[in-house]
Coordinates of C-alpha atoms and ligand atoms in Angstrom, one line a residue:
M86 CA 0.0 -0.1 0.0
C87 CA 3.1 2.3 0.7
Q88 CA 4.5 1.6 -2.1
V89 CA 1.6 2.7 -4.2
F90 CA 1.4 5.9 -2.5
I91 CA 4.8 6.7 -2.8
K92 CA 3.7 6.1 -6.8
I93 CA 0.9 8.2 -6.9
Y94 CA 3.5 10.9 -4.9
G95 CA 5.5 10.2 -7.9
F96 CA 3.0 10.7 -10.8
L97 CA 1.5 13.8 -9.1
K98 CA 4.9 15.6 -9.4
G99 CA 5.1 14.4 -13.1
E100 CA 8.3 12.1 -12.2
S101 CA 6.6 9.3 -14.0
M102 CA 3.8 8.1 -16.4
I103 CA 1.5 5.2 -16.4
F104 CA 0.5 4.2 -20.0
L105 CA -3.2 3.1 -20.3
D106 CA -3.5 3.7 -24.1
N107 CA -2.1 0.1 -25.5
A108 CA -4.9 -0.3 -27.9
G109 CA -3.4 2.9 -29.6
T110 CA 0.0 1.9 -29.8
T111 CA 2.5 0.4 -27.5
K112 CA 6.1 1.1 -26.5
M113 CA 8.5 -0.6 -28.6
F114 CA 10.8 -3.1 -27.0
D115 CA 14.6 -2.0 -26.7
E116 CA 15.4 -5.0 -28.8
C117 CA 13.3 -4.0 -31.6
G118 CA 15.4 -0.7 -31.9
A119 CA 19.1 -2.7 -31.8
T120 CA 17.4 -5.0 -34.8
Y121 CA 16.2 -1.9 -36.6
T122 CA 19.5 0.1 -36.4
H123 CA 21.4 -3.2 -37.6
F124 CA 19.0 -3.5 -40.6
A125 CA 19.0 0.2 -41.3
C126 CA 22.5 1.1 -40.9
E127 CA 24.6 -2.3 -41.2
E128 CA 22.4 -4.9 -43.6
F129 CA 20.7 -1.6 -45.4
F130 CA 20.7 -3.8 -48.6
N131 CA 17.7 -4.1 -51.2
P132 CA 16.1 -7.4 -51.2
S133 CA 15.3 -7.2 -54.6
A134 CA 18.8 -6.4 -56.1
V135 CA 20.9 -9.3 -57.1
S136 CA 24.2 -9.1 -55.0
R137 CA 25.2 -11.5 -52.7
E138 CA 24.5 -9.0 -49.9
S139 CA 20.8 -8.3 -51.1
A140 CA 20.4 -12.4 -51.3
R141 CA 21.3 -12.4 -47.8
V142 CA 18.7 -9.4 -46.6
H143 CA 16.4 -11.0 -48.6
S144 CA 16.7 -14.7 -47.1
E145 CA 16.1 -12.4 -43.6
I146 CA 12.8 -11.1 -44.7
E147 CA 11.9 -14.5 -46.1
S148 CA 12.6 -15.9 -42.2
A149 CA 10.5 -13.0 -40.9
R150 CA 7.6 -14.2 -43.0
R151 CA 8.1 -17.6 -41.8
V152 CA 7.9 -16.6 -38.1
C153 CA 4.5 -14.4 -39.1
L154 CA 3.0 -17.7 -40.3
K155 CA 4.2 -19.5 -37.5
K156 CA 2.8 -17.2 -35.2
L157 CA -0.6 -17.1 -36.9
G158 CA -0.7 -20.7 -36.8
A159 CA -0.8 -20.9 -40.6
L160 CA -0.2 -24.4 -42.6
T161 CA -0.5 -22.9 -45.8
G162 CA -0.7 -19.4 -47.3
T163 CA 1.9 -16.6 -47.0
V164 CA 2.2 -13.3 -45.5
I165 CA 2.3 -9.8 -47.6
F166 CA 4.3 -7.2 -45.6
T167 CA 2.5 -3.9 -45.7
S168 CA 3.0 -0.6 -44.1
G169 CA 0.4 -1.6 -41.2
A170 CA -3.0 -2.7 -41.0
T171 CA -4.7 0.4 -42.7
E172 CA -3.0 -0.8 -45.7
S173 CA -3.4 -4.4 -45.2
N174 CA -7.1 -4.0 -44.4
N175 CA -7.3 -1.9 -47.9
L176 CA -5.6 -4.6 -49.8
A177 CA -7.9 -7.2 -48.4
I178 CA -11.1 -5.3 -49.3
K179 CA -10.2 -3.6 -52.2
G180 CA -7.9 -6.2 -53.7
S181 CA -10.9 -8.8 -53.6
K182 CA -13.5 -6.8 -55.4
K183 CA -14.8 -8.7 -58.5
N184 CA -16.6 -7.5 -61.5
G185 CA -20.0 -9.0 -61.3
D186 CA -23.1 -9.1 -59.4
F187 CA -21.4 -9.5 -55.8
E188 CA -22.2 -8.3 -52.5
Y189 CA -19.7 -7.3 -49.3
V190 CA -20.5 -7.8 -45.8
F191 CA -18.8 -6.0 -42.8
S192 CA -20.1 -5.0 -39.1
Y193 CA -21.0 -1.6 -37.7
G194 CA -18.2 -2.2 -35.1
E195 CA -15.1 -2.0 -37.6
H196 CA -12.1 0.3 -37.6
P197 CA -12.2 3.3 -40.0
S198 CA -9.8 1.7 -41.9
V199 CA -12.3 -1.2 -42.7
F200 CA -15.9 1.0 -42.3
N201 CA -14.6 3.8 -44.5
V202 CA -13.3 1.2 -47.2
A203 CA -16.8 -0.5 -47.0
R204 CA -18.3 3.1 -47.5
S205 CA -16.2 3.7 -50.6
L206 CA -17.3 0.4 -52.0
E207 CA -20.7 1.3 -51.5
L208 CA -20.4 4.8 -53.2
S209 CA -18.9 3.1 -56.2
G210 CA -22.0 1.4 -57.0
Q211 CA -21.1 -2.2 -54.8
K212 CA -24.0 -3.8 -52.7
V213 CA -22.5 -3.7 -49.2
H214 CA -24.5 -4.7 -45.8
F215 CA -23.4 -3.5 -42.5
V216 CA -24.5 -6.0 -39.4
D217 CA -25.5 -4.8 -36.2
L218 CA -23.6 -5.7 -33.0
N219 CA -25.5 -7.3 -30.3
E220 CA -25.4 -6.2 -26.6
A221 CA -22.4 -7.9 -25.8
G222 CA -20.6 -6.2 -28.3
K223 CA -20.0 -8.8 -30.9
V224 CA -21.4 -9.1 -34.5
D225 CA -24.8 -10.4 -34.3
T226 CA -24.7 -13.7 -36.4
E227 CA -28.4 -13.9 -36.7
K228 CA -28.4 -10.8 -38.5
L229 CA -25.4 -11.7 -40.2
K230 CA -27.5 -14.9 -41.7
E231 CA -29.7 -12.9 -43.1
V232 CA -27.4 -10.9 -45.4
L233 CA -25.7 -14.1 -46.6
S234 CA -26.2 -15.3 -49.8
P235 CA -24.4 -17.1 -52.8
K236 CA -23.6 -13.7 -54.3
T237 CA -21.6 -12.5 -51.2
R238 CA -17.9 -12.2 -52.1
L239 CA -16.3 -11.1 -48.9
I240 CA -17.3 -10.9 -45.6
S241 CA -14.6 -8.5 -43.2
I242 CA -15.2 -8.6 -39.8
M243 CA -12.9 -7.8 -36.8
L244 CA -11.4 -10.6 -34.5
V245 CA -11.3 -8.0 -31.3
S246 CA -12.8 -4.8 -31.0
N247 CA -10.2 -2.0 -30.6
E248 CA -13.0 0.0 -28.7
T249 CA -14.5 -2.4 -26.6
G250 CA -12.4 -5.7 -26.2
A251 CA -15.3 -7.8 -27.3
I252 CA -14.2 -10.9 -29.4
N253 CA -16.3 -12.0 -32.2
D254 CA -17.1 -15.4 -32.7
V255 CA -15.2 -16.1 -35.6
K256 CA -15.7 -19.5 -36.1
E257 CA -19.5 -19.5 -35.8
I258 CA -19.0 -16.7 -38.8
V259 CA -16.9 -19.1 -40.9
A260 CA -19.6 -21.8 -40.5
L261 CA -22.3 -19.6 -41.3
K262 CA -20.3 -18.7 -44.7
N263 CA -19.8 -22.3 -45.5
Q264 CA -23.4 -22.4 -45.2
Y265 CA -24.9 -19.9 -46.9
A266 CA -22.2 -18.0 -48.7
P267 CA -19.9 -20.9 -50.1
R268 CA -18.1 -18.6 -52.7
A269 CA -17.3 -15.9 -50.1
V270 CA -13.6 -15.2 -48.4
V271 CA -13.7 -14.4 -45.0
H272 CA -11.2 -11.5 -43.8
I273 CA -10.7 -10.6 -40.2
D274 CA -8.8 -7.2 -38.9
A275 CA -6.8 -9.1 -36.3
V276 CA -5.3 -5.9 -35.0
Q277 CA -6.3 -6.4 -31.7
G278 CA -6.2 -9.7 -31.1
F279 CA -2.7 -11.1 -33.1
M280 CA 0.0 -11.8 -30.3
K281 CA -2.5 -11.0 -27.7
I282 CA -5.2 -13.5 -27.6
P283 CA -4.5 -17.4 -28.5
F284 CA -5.7 -18.2 -32.1
S285 CA -4.7 -19.9 -34.9
V286 CA -5.9 -19.0 -38.9
E287 CA -6.3 -22.9 -39.3
D288 CA -8.7 -23.3 -36.5
L289 CA -10.4 -20.1 -37.3
G290 CA -11.0 -21.4 -40.9
V291 CA -10.3 -17.6 -42.3
D292 CA -9.0 -16.7 -45.6
M293 CA -7.0 -13.5 -44.9
V294 CA -5.7 -11.9 -41.6
S295 CA -4.5 -8.3 -41.0
F296 CA -2.0 -7.3 -38.2
S297 CA 0.2 -4.7 -37.2
A298 CA 3.3 -4.5 -35.7
H299 CA 3.4 -1.1 -33.4
K300 CA 0.1 -3.0 -31.4
F301 CA 2.8 -5.5 -29.9
H302 CA 5.6 -3.7 -29.2
G303 CA 7.0 -3.7 -32.8
P304 CA 8.0 -0.7 -34.9
K305 CA 5.3 1.6 -36.5
G306 CA 4.8 1.8 -40.1
V307 CA 4.8 -2.2 -40.7
G308 CA 2.3 -4.9 -40.8
G309 CA 1.0 -7.7 -42.8
L310 CA -1.8 -9.2 -44.6
Y311 CA -1.9 -13.1 -44.4
V312 CA -3.6 -14.9 -47.5
R313 CA -4.3 -18.4 -47.6
N314 CA -4.4 -18.3 -51.3
L315 CA -2.7 -15.8 -53.5
N316 CA -5.2 -16.0 -55.8
L317 CA -7.9 -14.4 -53.6
I318 CA -7.0 -10.8 -54.3
K319 CA -5.8 -8.7 -56.9
N320 CA -3.0 -5.9 -56.3
I321 CA -4.3 -2.2 -55.5
V322 CA -0.9 -0.8 -56.3
D323 CA 1.2 -1.1 -59.4
G324 CA 4.8 -1.2 -59.7
G325 CA 7.9 -3.4 -59.4
G326 CA 5.8 -6.5 -58.3
Q327 CA 7.3 -7.3 -54.7
E328 CA 5.6 -8.9 -52.2
Y329 CA 4.3 -11.7 -54.7
N330 CA 2.9 -9.0 -57.0
L331 CA 0.6 -7.8 -54.4
R332 CA 2.4 -4.9 -52.8
S333 CA 5.0 -3.3 -54.8
G334 CA 7.6 -1.1 -53.2
T335 CA 10.7 -1.7 -51.5
E336 CA 10.2 -3.9 -48.5
N337 CA 10.6 -1.6 -45.0
V338 CA 13.4 -4.4 -43.9
P339 CA 14.5 -2.6 -40.9
A340 CA 10.9 -2.7 -39.5
I341 CA 10.0 -6.1 -41.0
M342 CA 13.0 -7.5 -39.0
A343 CA 12.3 -5.6 -36.0
M344 CA 8.8 -6.9 -36.0
K345 CA 10.3 -10.1 -36.1
T346 CA 12.5 -9.8 -33.0
A347 CA 9.0 -8.5 -31.1
L348 CA 7.4 -11.9 -32.3
E349 CA 10.0 -13.8 -31.1
K350 CA 9.9 -12.0 -27.7
I351 CA 6.4 -12.5 -27.1
D352 CA 4.7 -15.5 -25.2
V353 CA 0.7 -15.0 -26.1
K354 CA -0.4 -17.5 -23.7
E355 CA 1.7 -16.0 -20.8
N356 CA 0.8 -12.4 -21.4
F357 CA -2.7 -13.1 -22.0
K358 CA -2.6 -14.6 -18.2
R359 CA -0.6 -11.9 -16.9
T360 CA -3.0 -9.1 -18.4
A361 CA -6.1 -10.9 -17.4
H362 CA -4.8 -10.4 -13.8
L363 CA -3.7 -6.7 -14.5
K364 CA -7.3 -5.9 -15.5
E365 CA -8.5 -7.8 -12.3
V366 CA -6.3 -5.7 -9.9
F367 CA -7.2 -2.6 -11.7
N368 CA -10.8 -3.3 -11.5
E369 CA -10.7 -4.1 -7.9
T370 CA -9.4 -0.6 -7.3
L371 CA -12.4 0.8 -8.8
E372 CA -15.0 -1.4 -7.0
N373 CA -17.6 0.2 -5.4
C374 CA -16.3 3.4 -6.6
E375 CA -19.8 5.4 -7.1
G376 CA -20.4 7.0 -10.7
I377 CA -17.7 4.9 -12.3
K378 CA -19.0 2.0 -14.5
I379 CA -16.5 -0.7 -15.7
L380 CA -18.2 -1.8 -19.3
D381 CA -15.8 -5.2 -19.4
F382 CA -17.4 -7.1 -22.5
G383 CA -15.9 -10.0 -21.2
G384 CA -13.5 -10.3 -24.1
S385 CA -9.7 -9.4 -24.5
P386 CA -8.3 -8.8 -21.2
Y387 CA -6.2 -6.0 -22.7
I388 CA -9.1 -3.3 -23.5
E389 CA -12.1 -2.1 -21.2
V390 CA -14.0 1.0 -21.2
L391 CA -15.1 3.2 -18.2
L392 CA -18.3 5.7 -17.8
F393 CA -18.1 8.5 -15.5
S394 CA -21.5 9.7 -14.5
C395 CA -21.7 13.8 -15.1
V396 CA -18.3 13.9 -16.3
K397 CA -17.2 13.9 -19.9
G398 CA -14.5 11.4 -21.0
E399 CA -12.5 14.2 -22.6
T400 CA -12.1 16.2 -19.2
M401 CA -11.3 12.6 -17.5
L402 CA -8.4 12.4 -20.1
H403 CA -6.9 15.8 -19.7
A404 CA -6.9 15.6 -16.0
L405 CA -5.5 12.3 -15.8
D406 CA -2.7 13.3 -18.6
E407 CA -1.7 16.1 -16.1
K408 CA -1.3 13.4 -13.2
G409 CA 0.7 10.9 -15.8
V410 CA -2.1 8.5 -16.3
I411 CA -2.7 8.4 -20.0
V412 CA -5.9 6.9 -21.0
G413 CA -7.8 6.5 -24.4
L414 CA -10.8 8.1 -25.8
G415 CA -12.0 5.7 -28.0
S416 CA -15.9 6.0 -28.5
A417 CA -16.3 9.3 -26.7
C418 CA -13.7 10.9 -29.4
S419 CA -16.3 10.2 -32.2
A420 CA -19.0 10.8 -30.3
K421 CA -18.4 14.3 -30.3
K422 CA -18.3 14.2 -34.0
A423 CA -20.8 12.3 -35.6
G424 CA -22.4 10.2 -32.9
N425 CA -20.4 7.0 -32.3
R426 CA -21.3 3.9 -34.1
I427 CA -19.9 1.3 -32.2
L428 CA -21.0 1.9 -28.4
E429 CA -24.2 3.5 -30.3
N430 CA -25.0 0.3 -32.1
I431 CA -24.5 -1.6 -28.9
G432 CA -27.1 0.4 -27.5
Y433 CA -25.6 2.7 -25.2
N434 CA -26.9 6.5 -25.0
K435 CA -25.2 9.6 -26.1
E436 CA -24.7 10.6 -22.4
E437 CA -23.1 7.5 -21.8
I438 CA -20.8 7.5 -24.7
I439 CA -19.4 11.2 -24.0
S440 CA -18.6 10.1 -20.6
S441 CA -16.4 7.1 -21.6
V442 CA -12.7 6.4 -21.8
R443 CA -11.1 3.5 -23.1
I444 CA -8.4 1.5 -20.8
S445 CA -5.8 -0.6 -22.4
F446 CA -3.3 -2.4 -20.6
N447 CA 0.1 -4.3 -21.7
A448 CA 1.3 -7.6 -20.1
Y449 CA 4.7 -5.6 -19.1
M450 CA 3.0 -3.5 -16.7
T451 CA 3.5 -4.1 -13.0
E452 CA 0.5 -4.7 -10.3
D453 CA 1.7 -1.2 -8.8
E454 CA 1.0 0.7 -11.7
V455 CA -2.5 -0.6 -12.4
K456 CA -3.3 -0.1 -9.0
S457 CA -1.7 3.4 -8.6
A458 CA -3.4 4.1 -12.0
G459 CA -7.0 3.3 -10.7
E460 CA -6.4 5.2 -7.2
I461 CA -5.7 8.3 -9.4
I462 CA -8.4 7.7 -11.6
K463 CA -10.7 7.7 -8.4
K464 CA -9.2 10.8 -6.9
T465 CA -9.4 12.7 -10.0
Y466 CA -13.0 11.9 -10.7
A467 CA -14.0 12.9 -7.1
E468 CA -12.3 16.2 -7.7
M469 CA -14.1 16.4 -11.0
L470 CA -17.4 16.0 -9.1
E471 CA -16.3 18.5 -6.7
R472 CA -15.9 21.3 -9.0
L473 CA -19.3 20.4 -10.3
K474 CA -21.0 21.5 -7.3
Ligands
LIG51 N1 -7.7 -1.9 -37.1 C1 -7.8 -2.0 -35.9 C2 -9.1 -3.1 -34.9 C3 -7.0 -0.8 -35.1 O1 -7.1 -1.0 -33.7 C4 -6.2 0.1 -35.8 C5 -5.3 0.8 -34.9 O2 -5.8 1.3 -34.1 C6 -6.1 -0.5 -37.1 C7 -6.7 -1.2 -37.9 C8 -4.8 0.4 -38.2 O3 -3.8 0.1 -37.8 P1 -2.5 1.0 -38.3 O4 -2.2 1.8 -37.3 O5 -1.4 -0.2 -38.6 O6 -2.9 1.2 -39.6

C-alpha cells in the first residue's frame, strides 16, 4: 500500500507516467530498436537486388515471413508485408473486389480502416451490408445470416474490437459462410488480437488476416496481410511487383526485421494470463466507486471501457494526463463528432458515450502501476465532481 502512495506522489509530481492506451499503440521493445538499427545501417541492402548482400537480406525477410506464419498458426498461405493494418485492410477489401453481381459484408463495429473502405465500395455502386452488434458488443450472427447469400464475395469482420475488447465468434461466422455464402472469402482485422489472444488461422478457418506491429511492441509503419491463397486478391498498387506482385515497393526491411524480434519475444498465452490478472487488479481498485462504471465485454483482457457519471471522458482524459496517467478516448472521441457508431450500435446513449474513456493494458505493466492508476482515476473523478458542486 505504502509503495502505491509513493508511486501516486511521484506521478502527481510528474516524475513518471502510466500508459493505459496500449490499444492505440505500444512502447517498442528495446531489442527491436537494436534490430532496426542493424538492418537500417549495416544490412541496408535492397532485398530485390542481385548482389550476395541483397540475397542475404532477402533470406532474412523470408525468415521473418516464416515467423509470422508460425505465430498465425498457418499451415498454408503466405504473409504480404505492408505499412500496417490500414494498408492490409485496404488490400484485403479492395483487392478482393470482383466485377459482377457480388455483395460485401461488414459490421458496424469495424475500425475506420475497414468501415470507410466499405463506405467507399458502397459509393462506387457495390452492394454492401453492415451487420449490427449485439449487446455483448459482438457481431449479431442471426442478423449476419440474413444478409449472406451465394452472391457474397467478402465477409470482413474484426477479431477483437479496438473500442470495447469484445471478441467476435469468428468460427461461427466461418460456419455460416460455409452454409449460406460458399463463394465468399473471410477476412479478419486481427490488429487487437494477434500476439494478444491465442488463436490460429487454421482453427478459425479464415482466408485473410490483417495485423500491425506497433500494437505488439514492434515498430510503427509495418504489418502484414495473411493470405491463404494468392489468387484470392489482386494488387491495388502497380509497381515493381514485390511481395508476390500484391504490394509493390521496396520492403521496409528494418521494420520487418524489428517486427520479427517482437514476434519472437512474446509468449501470447503467458501475456494473456498476466494481462487478465492486471485487469482484475485494476478493476478491484475501482470496485464500489459510485459514478464509475466498468464496461467489460468479457472479451480481451487488454481492453475495457470506463463510464464516468456527469463527467465527460475528454475532461477526465486531460485531467489524468496532467497527473501522468494516459488513457484513450476511443468511443467518446467519435461521439463528439458524429455520434459513435460502435457503443451506439450496442445500445448505449449519447450521455454514456461522451462520458467514456478506453483503458488498455499491456502485459509488461506491474501490479503497482495498475493499482496506482486506479487510485489516481478515483481521486481525479472525485475532484471533477467536487468542481461541479
Ligand atoms: N484495425 C484496428 C482494429 C486497429 O485498432 C487499428 C489501429 O488502431 C488499425 C486497424 C490500423 O492499424 P495501423 O495503425 O497499423 O494502420
